């Protein structure tokens, strides 16, 4: 199975008609991983795979537009007849299980243990499923946040998650075959470095010498087309906007 990315959602900060929030299906090395679970992405995931076939879920950070559809997955896996044979590994920042339990009004997370197996992310965390390797890189945001470097069959997909400009992002993206990068904001507010402008995304892609840039998580002050054009002008290489339903071989 060649390394491939399917886009499930790109919207920020809320879902839009036909456009869920951040969510991606990464397949490669004989494994399938749901990366980020933004609003609406669980429904879109089911267009492309049976959730029971997933090997893991990987969550970049605990803002709702990146993890809230774990709740939909709980309902599907626990009550919707999807019936996983074993608990599904969930790689996420600390506190993810508690947030889900809170929706049910419960302080104890034990009732989730038959559905999800929560595993705490940290900088440099590496997990392997089949021949797919997932490595977390801590990035700069206003909460604990990670970017992802996924590798299989000699190919590399880098994903920024949500981040401001930082050296770790360039390291994460270094020589990636495909760099999936947010371009959320038009300009930086004074003193605020929690998201990227399109120019930031293009600059990181250029400095990291990635082969292709895929722009995602474009905020309401921009359009994907405008953000991609601006990022491409700085990158100087092939760039495109992430589109829901699209699958790219890395």
Coordinates of C-alpha atoms in Angstrom, one line a residue:
X1 CA 0.0 0.0 0.0
X2 CA 1.7 3.3 -1.1
X3 CA 1.6 6.2 1.4
X4 CA -1.5 8.2 0.6
X5 CA -3.5 11.1 2.1
X6 CA -7.2 11.5 1.9
X7 CA -8.7 14.8 2.9
X8 CA -11.7 14.5 5.2
X9 CA -12.0 18.2 6.3
X10 CA -10.2 21.5 6.0
X11 CA -12.5 24.2 7.5
X12 CA -11.5 26.6 10.3
X13 CA -12.7 27.3 12.9
X14 CA -16.1 25.7 12.2
X15 CA -17.6 23.3 9.7
X16 CA -19.1 24.7 6.5
X17 CA -21.6 23.1 4.1
X18 CA -19.8 20.1 2.5
X19 CA -16.6 21.0 4.4
X20 CA -15.9 19.4 7.8
X21 CA -13.2 20.7 10.0
X22 CA -9.7 19.3 10.1
X23 CA -9.5 15.5 9.4
X24 CA -7.3 13.3 7.3
X25 CA -7.0 9.6 6.5
X26 CA -3.4 8.5 6.2
X27 CA -2.8 5.1 4.6
X28 CA 0.5 3.3 4.0
X29 CA 2.6 0.4 5.0
X30 CA -0.5 -1.7 5.5
X31 CA -2.0 0.7 8.1
X32 CA -4.8 3.2 8.2
X33 CA -4.8 6.2 10.6
X34 CA -7.3 8.9 11.1
X35 CA -5.4 12.1 11.7
X36 CA -7.3 14.8 13.5
X37 CA -11.0 14.5 14.2
X38 CA -12.6 17.9 13.6
X39 CA -16.3 18.5 13.5
X40 CA -17.9 16.4 10.7
X41 CA -14.8 14.4 9.8
X42 CA -16.1 11.1 11.2
X43 CA -19.0 11.1 8.6
X44 CA -16.5 11.8 5.8
X45 CA -14.2 9.1 7.1
X46 CA -16.9 6.6 6.5
X47 CA -16.9 7.4 2.8
X48 CA -13.4 6.1 2.5
X49 CA -13.0 3.3 5.0
X50 CA -14.8 1.3 7.7
X51 CA -13.8 2.9 11.0
X52 CA -13.3 -0.6 12.4
X53 CA -10.4 -1.0 9.9
X54 CA -8.5 1.8 11.5
X55 CA -5.2 1.0 13.2
X56 CA -5.1 4.2 15.2
X57 CA -6.3 7.8 15.6
X58 CA -3.7 10.6 15.9
X59 CA -4.8 14.0 17.4
X60 CA -2.6 17.1 17.0
X61 CA -4.1 19.2 19.8
X62 CA -7.3 19.6 21.8
X63 CA -9.0 22.5 20.2
X64 CA -12.5 21.3 19.3
X65 CA -12.1 21.8 15.5
X66 CA -9.4 19.1 15.6
X67 CA -10.8 16.5 18.1
X68 CA -14.5 17.0 18.7
X69 CA -15.6 14.2 16.4
X70 CA -14.0 11.7 18.6
X71 CA -17.4 12.0 20.3
X72 CA -19.1 10.9 17.1
X73 CA -16.7 8.0 16.9
X74 CA -17.6 6.9 20.5
X75 CA -21.2 6.8 19.5
X76 CA -20.5 4.9 16.3
X77 CA -18.1 2.4 17.9
X78 CA -20.0 1.9 21.2
X79 CA -23.6 2.2 20.1
X80 CA -23.7 2.2 16.3
X81 CA -23.0 -1.4 15.5
X82 CA -19.4 -0.8 14.3
X83 CA -18.1 -3.1 17.0
X84 CA -14.3 -2.9 17.0
X85 CA -12.6 -6.1 18.1
X86 CA -10.1 -4.3 20.3
X87 CA -9.8 -0.8 21.7
X88 CA -8.5 1.6 19.1
X89 CA -5.2 3.4 20.0
X90 CA -5.7 7.2 20.3
X91 CA -2.5 9.2 20.3
X92 CA -3.3 12.6 21.7
X93 CA -2.1 15.3 24.1
X94 CA -2.8 14.7 27.8
X95 CA -6.4 15.2 28.9
X96 CA -8.1 14.0 25.8
X97 CA -9.9 11.1 27.6
X98 CA -11.1 13.5 30.3
X99 CA -12.6 15.8 27.8
X100 CA -14.6 13.1 26.2
X101 CA -15.7 11.7 29.6
X102 CA -16.9 15.2 30.5
X103 CA -19.4 15.2 27.7
X104 CA -21.1 12.3 29.4
X105 CA -20.9 14.0 32.8
X106 CA -18.4 11.5 34.1
X107 CA -15.1 12.1 35.9
X108 CA -14.0 8.5 35.5
X109 CA -12.7 7.7 32.0
X110 CA -12.7 3.9 32.5
X111 CA -16.0 3.5 30.5
X112 CA -14.1 4.5 27.4
X113 CA -11.4 1.8 27.8
X114 CA -13.4 -0.7 25.7
X115 CA -13.5 1.7 22.8
X116 CA -10.3 3.7 22.9
X117 CA -6.8 3.1 24.2
X118 CA -5.5 6.6 25.0
X119 CA -1.7 7.1 24.6
X120 CA -0.1 10.4 25.5
X121 CA 1.8 12.3 22.9
X122 CA 5.1 14.0 23.6
X123 CA 7.8 15.6 21.5
X124 CA 9.6 12.9 19.6
X125 CA 6.9 10.3 20.3
X126 CA 7.0 7.5 17.7
X127 CA 4.4 4.9 17.0
X128 CA 4.5 2.1 14.4
X129 CA 1.6 0.4 12.7
X130 CA 2.5 -2.1 10.1
X131 CA 5.3 -0.4 8.1
X132 CA 3.8 3.1 8.8
X133 CA 5.8 5.2 11.3
X134 CA 4.2 8.2 13.0
X135 CA 6.5 10.7 14.7
X136 CA 5.2 13.7 16.7
X137 CA 7.0 17.1 16.8
X138 CA 6.0 19.7 19.4
X139 CA 5.1 23.0 17.6
X140 CA 4.1 26.5 18.8
X141 CA 0.4 27.1 19.5
X142 CA -1.7 28.4 22.4
X143 CA -2.2 24.9 23.7
X144 CA 0.0 21.8 23.7
X145 CA 0.2 20.9 20.0
X146 CA 2.1 18.6 17.7
X147 CA 2.8 18.2 14.0
X148 CA 3.1 14.8 12.4
X149 CA 5.7 13.2 10.3
X150 CA 4.4 10.0 8.7
X151 CA 6.7 7.7 6.8
X152 CA 6.2 4.5 4.8
X153 CA 7.9 2.8 1.8
X154 CA 10.6 5.5 1.7
X155 CA 8.0 8.3 1.4
X156 CA 7.3 11.1 3.9
X157 CA 4.1 13.1 4.6
X158 CA 4.5 16.0 7.0
X159 CA 1.5 17.7 8.7
X160 CA 1.8 21.0 10.5
X161 CA -1.3 20.6 12.7
X162 CA -2.0 24.1 14.1
X163 CA 1.2 26.2 14.7
X164 CA 2.8 29.5 14.6
X165 CA 6.2 30.0 12.9
X166 CA 8.8 27.9 14.7
X167 CA 12.1 26.0 14.0
X168 CA 10.4 22.7 14.9
X169 CA 8.1 23.1 12.0
X170 CA 10.9 23.3 9.5
X171 CA 12.5 20.3 11.1
X172 CA 9.2 18.4 10.9
X173 CA 8.9 19.2 7.2
X174 CA 12.5 18.6 6.2
X175 CA 12.7 16.9 2.7
X176 CA 9.1 15.7 2.9
X177 CA 7.5 14.4 -0.2
X178 CA 4.2 16.2 0.7
X179 CA 3.8 18.9 3.3
X180 CA 0.2 19.4 4.5
X181 CA 0.3 22.9 6.1
X182 CA -2.1 25.2 7.7
X183 CA -2.5 28.8 6.4
X184 CA -5.1 30.1 8.7
X185 CA -4.6 33.8 8.9
X186 CA -4.1 36.8 6.6
X187 CA -1.7 38.7 8.9
X188 CA -0.3 38.2 12.4
X189 CA -1.8 40.2 15.2
X190 CA 0.8 42.0 17.2
X191 CA 2.5 39.6 19.6
X192 CA 0.5 36.6 18.4
X193 CA 2.3 33.6 16.8
X194 CA -0.2 30.8 17.0
X195 CA -1.1 30.3 13.3
X196 CA 0.6 30.7 9.9
X197 CA 0.0 33.1 7.1
X198 CA 0.2 31.7 3.6
X199 CA 3.6 33.4 3.3
X200 CA 4.7 31.5 6.5
X201 CA 3.6 28.2 5.0
X202 CA 5.4 28.9 1.7
X203 CA 8.6 30.0 3.6
X204 CA 8.7 26.8 5.7
X205 CA 8.1 24.7 2.6
X206 CA 11.0 26.4 0.8
X207 CA 13.4 26.2 3.8
X208 CA 12.5 22.6 4.4
X209 CA 13.0 21.7 0.7
X210 CA 9.7 19.8 0.5
X211 CA 8.6 18.4 -2.8
X212 CA 5.0 19.6 -2.7
X213 CA 2.9 21.9 -0.5
X214 CA -0.7 21.2 0.2
X215 CA -2.4 24.2 1.9
X216 CA -5.2 23.5 4.4
X217 CA -7.0 24.9 7.5
X218 CA -7.6 28.3 5.8
X219 CA -9.5 30.7 8.0
X220 CA -12.5 32.9 7.3
X221 CA -10.5 36.0 6.2
X222 CA -9.0 34.1 3.3
X223 CA -10.0 31.7 0.5
X224 CA -8.2 28.5 -0.2
X225 CA -7.4 29.8 -3.7
X226 CA -5.9 33.0 -2.4
X227 CA -4.0 31.3 0.4
X228 CA -2.5 28.8 -2.0
X229 CA -1.5 31.5 -4.5
X230 CA 0.3 33.5 -1.8
X231 CA 2.0 30.4 -0.4
X232 CA 3.2 29.3 -3.8
X233 CA 4.7 32.6 -4.6
X234 CA 7.0 32.3 -1.6
X235 CA 7.6 28.5 -1.9
X236 CA 8.5 28.6 -5.6
X237 CA 7.5 24.9 -6.0
X238 CA 4.3 23.0 -6.7
X239 CA 1.4 24.0 -4.3
X240 CA -2.3 23.1 -4.2
X241 CA -5.3 23.6 -1.9
X242 CA -6.5 20.6 0.0
X243 CA -9.9 19.5 -1.1
X244 CA -12.4 17.4 0.8
X245 CA -12.7 13.9 -0.7
X246 CA -9.4 14.2 -2.6
X247 CA -6.8 11.4 -2.2
X248 CA -3.1 12.0 -3.1
X249 CA -0.4 9.4 -3.3
X250 CA 2.6 10.8 -1.5

